[in-house]
PDB file of C-alpha atoms in Angstrom:
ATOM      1  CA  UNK A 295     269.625 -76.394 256.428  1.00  0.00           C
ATOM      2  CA  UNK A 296     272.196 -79.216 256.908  1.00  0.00           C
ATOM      3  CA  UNK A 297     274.113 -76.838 259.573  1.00  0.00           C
ATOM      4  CA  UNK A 298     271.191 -76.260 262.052  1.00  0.00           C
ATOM      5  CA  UNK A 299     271.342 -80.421 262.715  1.00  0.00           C
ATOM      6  CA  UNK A 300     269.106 -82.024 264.550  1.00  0.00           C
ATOM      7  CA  UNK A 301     267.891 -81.605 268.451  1.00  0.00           C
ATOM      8  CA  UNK A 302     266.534 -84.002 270.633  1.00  0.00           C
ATOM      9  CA  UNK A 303     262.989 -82.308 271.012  1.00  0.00           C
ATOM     10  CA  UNK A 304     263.156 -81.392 274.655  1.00  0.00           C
ATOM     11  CA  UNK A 305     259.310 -80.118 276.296  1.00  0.00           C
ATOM     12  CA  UNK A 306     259.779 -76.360 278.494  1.00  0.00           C
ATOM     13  CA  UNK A 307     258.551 -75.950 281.772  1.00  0.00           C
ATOM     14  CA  UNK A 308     255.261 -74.639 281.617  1.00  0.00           C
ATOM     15  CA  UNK A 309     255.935 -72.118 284.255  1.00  0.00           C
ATOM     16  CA  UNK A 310     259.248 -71.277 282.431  1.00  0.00           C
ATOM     17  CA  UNK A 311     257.343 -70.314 279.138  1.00  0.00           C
ATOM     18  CA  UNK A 312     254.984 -67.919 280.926  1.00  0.00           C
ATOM     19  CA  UNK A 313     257.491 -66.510 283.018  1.00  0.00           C
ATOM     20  CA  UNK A 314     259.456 -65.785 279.458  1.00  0.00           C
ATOM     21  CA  UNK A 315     256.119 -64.305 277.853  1.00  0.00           C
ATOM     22  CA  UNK A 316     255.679 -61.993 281.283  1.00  0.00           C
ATOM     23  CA  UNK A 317     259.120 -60.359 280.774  1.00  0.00           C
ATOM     24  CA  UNK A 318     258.921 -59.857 276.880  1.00  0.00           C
ATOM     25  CA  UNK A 319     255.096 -58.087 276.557  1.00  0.00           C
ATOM     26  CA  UNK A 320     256.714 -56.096 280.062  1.00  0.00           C
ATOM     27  CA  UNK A 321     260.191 -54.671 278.199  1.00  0.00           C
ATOM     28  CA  UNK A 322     258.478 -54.378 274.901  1.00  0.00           C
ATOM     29  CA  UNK A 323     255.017 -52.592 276.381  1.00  0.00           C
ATOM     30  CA  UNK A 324     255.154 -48.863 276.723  1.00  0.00           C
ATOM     31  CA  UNK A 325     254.600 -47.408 280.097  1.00  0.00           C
ATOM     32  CA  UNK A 326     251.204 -45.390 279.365  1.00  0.00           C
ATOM     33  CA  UNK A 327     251.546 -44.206 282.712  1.00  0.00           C
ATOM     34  CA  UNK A 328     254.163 -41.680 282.249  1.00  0.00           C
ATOM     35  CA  UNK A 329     252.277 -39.297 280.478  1.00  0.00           C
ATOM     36  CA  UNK A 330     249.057 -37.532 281.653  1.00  0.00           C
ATOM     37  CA  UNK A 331     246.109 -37.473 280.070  1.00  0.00           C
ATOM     38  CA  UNK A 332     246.183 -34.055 280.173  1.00  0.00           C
ATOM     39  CA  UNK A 333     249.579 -32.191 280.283  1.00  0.00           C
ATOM     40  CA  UNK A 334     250.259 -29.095 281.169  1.00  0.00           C
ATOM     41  CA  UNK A 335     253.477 -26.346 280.464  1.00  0.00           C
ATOM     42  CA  UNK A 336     255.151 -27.539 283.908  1.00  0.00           C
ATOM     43  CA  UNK A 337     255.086 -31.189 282.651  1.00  0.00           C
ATOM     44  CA  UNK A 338     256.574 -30.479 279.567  1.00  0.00           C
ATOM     45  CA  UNK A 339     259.262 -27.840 281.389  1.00  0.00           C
ATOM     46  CA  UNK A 340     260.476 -30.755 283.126  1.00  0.00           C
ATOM     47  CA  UNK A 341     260.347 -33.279 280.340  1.00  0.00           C
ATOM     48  CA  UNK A 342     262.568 -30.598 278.770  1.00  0.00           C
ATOM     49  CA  UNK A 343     265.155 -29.744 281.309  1.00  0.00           C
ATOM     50  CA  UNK A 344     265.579 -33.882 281.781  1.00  0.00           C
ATOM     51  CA  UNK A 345     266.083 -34.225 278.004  1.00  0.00           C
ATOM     52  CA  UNK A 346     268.221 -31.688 277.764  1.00  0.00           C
ATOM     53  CA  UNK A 347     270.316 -32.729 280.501  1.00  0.00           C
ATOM     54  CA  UNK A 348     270.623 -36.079 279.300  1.00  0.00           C
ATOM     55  CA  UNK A 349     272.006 -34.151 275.948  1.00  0.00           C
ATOM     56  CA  UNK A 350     268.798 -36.066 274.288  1.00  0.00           C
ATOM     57  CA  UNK A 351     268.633 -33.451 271.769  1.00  0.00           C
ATOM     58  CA  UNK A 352     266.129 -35.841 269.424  1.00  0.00           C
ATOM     59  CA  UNK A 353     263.828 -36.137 272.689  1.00  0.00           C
ATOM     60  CA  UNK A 354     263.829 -32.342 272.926  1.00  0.00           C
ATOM     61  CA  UNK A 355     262.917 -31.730 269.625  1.00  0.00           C
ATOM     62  CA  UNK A 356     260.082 -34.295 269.555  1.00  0.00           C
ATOM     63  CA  UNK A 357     258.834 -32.511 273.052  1.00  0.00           C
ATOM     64  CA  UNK A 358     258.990 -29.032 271.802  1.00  0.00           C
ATOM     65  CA  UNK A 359     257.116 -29.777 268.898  1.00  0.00           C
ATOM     66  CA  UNK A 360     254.312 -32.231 270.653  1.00  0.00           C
ATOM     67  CA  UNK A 361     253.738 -29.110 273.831  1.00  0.00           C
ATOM     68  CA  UNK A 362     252.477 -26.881 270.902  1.00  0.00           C
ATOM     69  CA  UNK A 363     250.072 -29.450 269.227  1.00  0.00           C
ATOM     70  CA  UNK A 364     248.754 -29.725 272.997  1.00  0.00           C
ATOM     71  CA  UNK A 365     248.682 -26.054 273.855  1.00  0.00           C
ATOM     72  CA  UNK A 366     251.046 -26.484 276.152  1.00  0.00           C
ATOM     73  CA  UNK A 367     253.341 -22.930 275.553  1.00  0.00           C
ATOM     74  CA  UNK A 368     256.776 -22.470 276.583  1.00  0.00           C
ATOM     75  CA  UNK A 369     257.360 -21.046 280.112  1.00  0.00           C
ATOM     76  CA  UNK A 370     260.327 -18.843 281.419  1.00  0.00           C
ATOM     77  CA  UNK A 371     261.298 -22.418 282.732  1.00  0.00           C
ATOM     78  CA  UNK A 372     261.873 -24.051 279.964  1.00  0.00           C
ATOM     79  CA  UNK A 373     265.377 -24.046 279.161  1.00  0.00           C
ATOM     80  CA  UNK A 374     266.322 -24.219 283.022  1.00  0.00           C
ATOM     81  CA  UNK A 375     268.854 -26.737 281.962  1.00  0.00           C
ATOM     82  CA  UNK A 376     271.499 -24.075 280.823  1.00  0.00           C
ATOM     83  CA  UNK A 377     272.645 -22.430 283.293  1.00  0.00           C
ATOM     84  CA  UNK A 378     275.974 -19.527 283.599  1.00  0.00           C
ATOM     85  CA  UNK A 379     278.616 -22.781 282.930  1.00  0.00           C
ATOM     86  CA  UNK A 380     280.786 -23.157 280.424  1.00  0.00           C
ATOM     87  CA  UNK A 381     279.690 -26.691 280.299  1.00  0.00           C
ATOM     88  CA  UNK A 382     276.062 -25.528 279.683  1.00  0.00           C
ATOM     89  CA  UNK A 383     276.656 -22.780 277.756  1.00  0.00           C
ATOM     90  CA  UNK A 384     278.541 -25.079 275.325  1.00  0.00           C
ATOM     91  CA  UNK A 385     275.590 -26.838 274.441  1.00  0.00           C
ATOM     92  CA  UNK A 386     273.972 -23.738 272.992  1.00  0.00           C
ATOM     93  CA  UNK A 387     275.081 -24.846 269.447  1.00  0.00           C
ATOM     94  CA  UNK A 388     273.675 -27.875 269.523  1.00  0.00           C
ATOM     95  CA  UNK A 389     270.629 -26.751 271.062  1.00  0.00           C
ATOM     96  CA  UNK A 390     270.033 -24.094 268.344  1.00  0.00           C
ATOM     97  CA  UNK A 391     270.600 -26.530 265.368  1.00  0.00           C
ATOM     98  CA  UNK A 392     268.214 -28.806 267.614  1.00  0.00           C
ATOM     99  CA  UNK A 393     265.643 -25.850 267.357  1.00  0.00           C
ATOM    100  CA  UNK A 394     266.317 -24.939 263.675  1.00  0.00           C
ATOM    101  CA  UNK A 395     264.698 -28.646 262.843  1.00  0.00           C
ATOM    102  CA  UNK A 396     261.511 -27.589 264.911  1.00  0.00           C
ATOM    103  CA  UNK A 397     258.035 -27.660 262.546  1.00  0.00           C
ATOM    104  CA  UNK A 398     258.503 -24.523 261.089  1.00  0.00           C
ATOM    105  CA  UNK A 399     255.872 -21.497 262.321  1.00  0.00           C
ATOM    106  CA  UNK A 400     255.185 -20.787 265.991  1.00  0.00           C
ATOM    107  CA  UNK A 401     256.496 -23.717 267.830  1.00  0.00           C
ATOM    108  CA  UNK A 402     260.413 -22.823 266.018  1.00  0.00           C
ATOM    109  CA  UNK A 403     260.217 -19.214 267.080  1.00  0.00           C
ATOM    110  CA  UNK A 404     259.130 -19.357 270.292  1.00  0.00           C
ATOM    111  CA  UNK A 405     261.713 -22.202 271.219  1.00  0.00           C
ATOM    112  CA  UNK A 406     263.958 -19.588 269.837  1.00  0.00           C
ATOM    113  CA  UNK A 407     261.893 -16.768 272.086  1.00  0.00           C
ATOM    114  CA  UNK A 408     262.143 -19.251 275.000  1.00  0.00           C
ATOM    115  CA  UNK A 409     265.856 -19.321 274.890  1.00  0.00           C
ATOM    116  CA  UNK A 410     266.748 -15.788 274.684  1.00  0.00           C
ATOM    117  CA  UNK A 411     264.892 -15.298 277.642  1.00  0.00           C
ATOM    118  CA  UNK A 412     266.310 -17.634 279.357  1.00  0.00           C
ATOM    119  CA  UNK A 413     270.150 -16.333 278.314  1.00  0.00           C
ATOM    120  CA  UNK A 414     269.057 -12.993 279.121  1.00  0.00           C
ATOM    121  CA  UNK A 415     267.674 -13.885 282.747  1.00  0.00           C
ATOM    122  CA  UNK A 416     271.092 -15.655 283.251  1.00  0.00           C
ATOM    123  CA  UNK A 417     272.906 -12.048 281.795  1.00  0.00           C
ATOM    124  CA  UNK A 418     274.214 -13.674 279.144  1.00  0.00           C
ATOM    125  CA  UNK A 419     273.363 -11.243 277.012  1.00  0.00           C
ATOM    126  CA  UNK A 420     275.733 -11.806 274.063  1.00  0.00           C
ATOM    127  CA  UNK A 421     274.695 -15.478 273.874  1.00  0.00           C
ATOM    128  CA  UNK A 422     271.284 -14.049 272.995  1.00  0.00           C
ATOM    129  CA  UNK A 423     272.656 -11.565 270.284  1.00  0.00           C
ATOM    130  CA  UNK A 424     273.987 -14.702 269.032  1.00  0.00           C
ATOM    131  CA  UNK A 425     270.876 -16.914 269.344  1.00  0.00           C
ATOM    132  CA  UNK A 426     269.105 -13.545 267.910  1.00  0.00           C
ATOM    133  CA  UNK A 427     271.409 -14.145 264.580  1.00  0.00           C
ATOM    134  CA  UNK A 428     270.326 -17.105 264.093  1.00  0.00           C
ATOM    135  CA  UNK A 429     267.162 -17.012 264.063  1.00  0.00           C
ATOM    136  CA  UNK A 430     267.597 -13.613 261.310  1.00  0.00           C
ATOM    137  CA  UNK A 431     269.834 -15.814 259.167  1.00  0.00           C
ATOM    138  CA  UNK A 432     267.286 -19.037 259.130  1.00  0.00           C
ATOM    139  CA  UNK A 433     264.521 -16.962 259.000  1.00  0.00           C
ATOM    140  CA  UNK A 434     263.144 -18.568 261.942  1.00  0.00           C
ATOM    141  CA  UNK A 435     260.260 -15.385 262.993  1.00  0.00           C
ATOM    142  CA  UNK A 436     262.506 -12.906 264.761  1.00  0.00           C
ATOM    143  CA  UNK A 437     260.282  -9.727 264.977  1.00  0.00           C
ATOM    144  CA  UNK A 438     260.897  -7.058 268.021  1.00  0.00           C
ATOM    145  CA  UNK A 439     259.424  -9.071 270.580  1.00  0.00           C
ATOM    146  CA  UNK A 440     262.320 -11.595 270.202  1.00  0.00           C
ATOM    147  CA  UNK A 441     264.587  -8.475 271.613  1.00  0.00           C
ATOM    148  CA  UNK A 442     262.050  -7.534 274.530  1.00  0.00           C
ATOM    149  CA  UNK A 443     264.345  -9.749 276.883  1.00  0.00           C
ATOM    150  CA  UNK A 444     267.647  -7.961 275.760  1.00  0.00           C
ATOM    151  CA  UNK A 445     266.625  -4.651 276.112  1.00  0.00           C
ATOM    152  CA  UNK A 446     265.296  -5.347 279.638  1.00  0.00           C
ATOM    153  CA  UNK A 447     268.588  -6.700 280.963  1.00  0.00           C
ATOM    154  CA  UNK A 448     270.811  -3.707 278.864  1.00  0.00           C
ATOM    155  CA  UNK A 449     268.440  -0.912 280.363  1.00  0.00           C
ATOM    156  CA  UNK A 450     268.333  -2.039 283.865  1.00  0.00           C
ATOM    157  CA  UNK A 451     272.058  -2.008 283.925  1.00  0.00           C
ATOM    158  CA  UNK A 452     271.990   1.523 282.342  1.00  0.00           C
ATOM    159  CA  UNK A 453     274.019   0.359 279.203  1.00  0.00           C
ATOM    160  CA  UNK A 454     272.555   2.572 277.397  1.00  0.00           C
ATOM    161  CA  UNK A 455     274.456   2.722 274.722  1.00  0.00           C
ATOM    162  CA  UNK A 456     274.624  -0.990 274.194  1.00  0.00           C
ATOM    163  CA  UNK A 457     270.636  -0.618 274.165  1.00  0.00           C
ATOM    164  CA  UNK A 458     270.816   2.214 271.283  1.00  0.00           C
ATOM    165  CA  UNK A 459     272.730  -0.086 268.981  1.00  0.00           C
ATOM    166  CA  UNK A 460     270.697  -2.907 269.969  1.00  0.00           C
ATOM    167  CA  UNK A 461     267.888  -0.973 268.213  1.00  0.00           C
ATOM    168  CA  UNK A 462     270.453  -0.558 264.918  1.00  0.00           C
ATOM    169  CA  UNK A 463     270.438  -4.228 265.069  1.00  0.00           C
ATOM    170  CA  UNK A 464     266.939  -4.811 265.221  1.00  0.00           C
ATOM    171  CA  UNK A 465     266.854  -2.577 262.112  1.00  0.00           C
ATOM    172  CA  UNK A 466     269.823  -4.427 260.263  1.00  0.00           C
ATOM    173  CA  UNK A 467     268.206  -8.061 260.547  1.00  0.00           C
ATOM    174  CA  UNK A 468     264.790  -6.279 259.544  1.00  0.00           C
ATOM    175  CA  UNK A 469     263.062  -6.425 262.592  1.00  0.00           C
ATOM    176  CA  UNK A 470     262.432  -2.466 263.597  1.00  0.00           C
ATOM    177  CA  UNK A 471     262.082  -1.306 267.155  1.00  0.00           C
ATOM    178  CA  UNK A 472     258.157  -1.162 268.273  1.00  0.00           C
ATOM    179  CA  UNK A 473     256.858   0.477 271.088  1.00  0.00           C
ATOM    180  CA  UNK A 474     257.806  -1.341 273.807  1.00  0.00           C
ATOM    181  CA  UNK A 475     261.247  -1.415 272.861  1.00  0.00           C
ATOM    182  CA  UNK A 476     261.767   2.652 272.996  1.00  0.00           C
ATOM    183  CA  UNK A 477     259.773   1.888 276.132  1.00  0.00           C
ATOM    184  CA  UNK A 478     262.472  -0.017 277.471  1.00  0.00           C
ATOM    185  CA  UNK A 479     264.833   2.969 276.825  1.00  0.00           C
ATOM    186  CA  UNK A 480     262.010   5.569 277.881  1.00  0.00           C
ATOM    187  CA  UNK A 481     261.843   4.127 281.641  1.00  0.00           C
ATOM    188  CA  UNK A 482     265.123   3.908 281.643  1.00  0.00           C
ATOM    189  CA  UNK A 483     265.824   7.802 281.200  1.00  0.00           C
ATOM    190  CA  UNK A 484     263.064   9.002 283.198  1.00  0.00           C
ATOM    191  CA  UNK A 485     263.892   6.759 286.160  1.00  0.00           C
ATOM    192  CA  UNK A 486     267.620   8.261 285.930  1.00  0.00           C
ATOM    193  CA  UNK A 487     265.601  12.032 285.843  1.00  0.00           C
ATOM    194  CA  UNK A 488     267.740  12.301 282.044  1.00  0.00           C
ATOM    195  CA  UNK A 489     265.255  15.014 280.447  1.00  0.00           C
ATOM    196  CA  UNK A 490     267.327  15.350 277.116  1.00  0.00           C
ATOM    197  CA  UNK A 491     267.711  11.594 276.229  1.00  0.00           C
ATOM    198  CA  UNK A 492     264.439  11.149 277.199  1.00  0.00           C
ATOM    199  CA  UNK A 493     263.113  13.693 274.405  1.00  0.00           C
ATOM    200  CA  UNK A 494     265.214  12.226 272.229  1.00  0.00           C
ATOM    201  CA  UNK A 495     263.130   8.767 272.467  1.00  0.00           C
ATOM    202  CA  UNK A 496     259.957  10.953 272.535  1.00  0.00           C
ATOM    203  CA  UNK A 497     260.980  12.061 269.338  1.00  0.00           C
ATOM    204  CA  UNK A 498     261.879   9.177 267.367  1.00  0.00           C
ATOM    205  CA  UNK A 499     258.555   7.599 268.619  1.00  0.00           C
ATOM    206  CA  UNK A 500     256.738  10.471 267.073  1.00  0.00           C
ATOM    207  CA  UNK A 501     259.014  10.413 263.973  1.00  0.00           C
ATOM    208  CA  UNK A 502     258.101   6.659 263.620  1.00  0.00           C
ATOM    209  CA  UNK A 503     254.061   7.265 263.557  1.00  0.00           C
ATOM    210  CA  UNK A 504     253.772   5.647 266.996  1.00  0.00           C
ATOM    211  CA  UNK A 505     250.972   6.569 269.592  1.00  0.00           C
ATOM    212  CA  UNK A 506     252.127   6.972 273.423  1.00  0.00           C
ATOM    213  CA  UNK A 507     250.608   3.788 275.359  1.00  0.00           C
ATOM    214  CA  UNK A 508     250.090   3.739 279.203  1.00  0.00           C
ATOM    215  CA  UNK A 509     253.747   2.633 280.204  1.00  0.00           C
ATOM    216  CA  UNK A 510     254.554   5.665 277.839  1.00  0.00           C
ATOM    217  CA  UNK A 511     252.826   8.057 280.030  1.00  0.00           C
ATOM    218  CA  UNK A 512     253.890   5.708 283.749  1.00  0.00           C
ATOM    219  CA  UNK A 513     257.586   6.565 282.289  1.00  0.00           C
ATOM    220  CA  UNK A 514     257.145  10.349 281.609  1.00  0.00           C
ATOM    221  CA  UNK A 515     255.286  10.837 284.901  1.00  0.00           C
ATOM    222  CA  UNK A 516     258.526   8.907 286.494  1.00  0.00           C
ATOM    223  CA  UNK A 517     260.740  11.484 284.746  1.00  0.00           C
ATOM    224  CA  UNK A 518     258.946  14.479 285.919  1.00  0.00           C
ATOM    225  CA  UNK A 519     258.658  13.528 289.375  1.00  0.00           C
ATOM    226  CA  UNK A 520     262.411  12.730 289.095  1.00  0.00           C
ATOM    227  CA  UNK A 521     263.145  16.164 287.436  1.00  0.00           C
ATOM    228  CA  UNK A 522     261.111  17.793 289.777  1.00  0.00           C
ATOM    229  CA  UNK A 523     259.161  18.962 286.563  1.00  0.00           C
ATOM    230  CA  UNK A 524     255.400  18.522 286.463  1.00  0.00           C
ATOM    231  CA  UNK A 525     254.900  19.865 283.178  1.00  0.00           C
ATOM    232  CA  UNK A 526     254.613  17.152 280.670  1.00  0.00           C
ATOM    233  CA  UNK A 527     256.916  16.054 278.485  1.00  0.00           C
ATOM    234  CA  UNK A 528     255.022  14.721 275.835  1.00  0.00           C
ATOM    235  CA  UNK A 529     254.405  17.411 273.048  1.00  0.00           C
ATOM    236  CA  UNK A 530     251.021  15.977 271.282  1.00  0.00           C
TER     237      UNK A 530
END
């Protein structure tokens, strides 16, 4: 007590105090204004991209969890922060053990969704594969819709190949193709006029108890126009 000695008592201004009490309540207020009363998916896109920019990777978390709770779902925008740059692209481990702390359930795997898509729009398809093992080994929801994205980009560019043992994968990490993924290879074929790989598809649909859907029959109507076949191909 001895050390804080005694002061002369010395009266503040009262314009000094309140100018004081103004700037504390200001800096120690939050800004209620920044966030709408009722958000919306764009909002929260940009919220992301900004914290992910920023490398805010706690802000991201908290933002991706909080859109869910508010029905706000993920958009093909929402990872517009990584781009085809190796300086982006080298944030994809960080961002993935950023997603792995998500609430567990839907708001983790469609983060995980969300950012496949996104890699796949850029082409960057093996940085998917890779995001796609990740989410098999921390059992983090991947199911065949998590590979819709890949098999888009592979059959557009006629890799066909590549999108055959993307299907093995699916079946390794224990999610099996469904219909819309043979669909992916399906259009593919008939659009090309290939009448032998296409029956091939036909029949491992059939082998695998599926039913034909419309973009079944749009494809096979595509392939016999192409073949310059108007029988159909599909054998019931």
């Amino acid at each position: 007590m001895a050390l804080l000695g005694k002061h002369p008592h010395k009266p503040l201004n009262s314009q000094y105090i309140l100018t004081v009490a103004a700037r504390f309540f200001t800096t120690q207020s939050p800004n209620f204004n920044t966030f709408p009363d009722i958000p919306t998916s764009a909002y929260y896109d940009d919220e992301v991209n900004a914290a992910g920019r920023s490398r805010d990777f706690d802000g991201l978390r908290h933002l991706l969890n909080k859109r869910v709770k508010d029905h706000c779902l993920n958009t093909n925008n929402t990872f517009k922060f990584i781009t085809s740059t190796d300086a982006s692209l080298s944030l994809l481990d960080d961002l993935c053990r950023t997603l792995a702390r998500i609430d567990n359930g839907f708001a983790r795997k469609s983060a995980y969704d969300s950012l496949i898509a996104r890699l796949c729009k850029l082409q960057r398809v093996d940085e998917a594969l890779r995001v796609v093992e990740m989410m098999a080994h921390g059992n983090y929801g991947l199911n065949a819709c998590s590979f819709h994205p890949i098999l888009n980009v592979v059959t557009r560019k006629k890799r066909m190949e590549d999108a055959w043992g993307v299907l093995d994968l699916m079946r390794r990490l224990g999610a099996p193709p469904d219909l819309t993924a043979y669909n992916y290879l399906l259009m593919a074929y008939c659009f090309s006029g290939d009448l032998d790989p296409t029956a091939a598809v036909l029949k491992r649909i059939e082998e695998e108890g599926m039913r034909a859907d419309t973009r079944t029959y749009d494809a096979l109507v595509l392939g016999s126009c192409k073949a310059g076949k108007v029988e159909g191909l599909w054998c019931c």
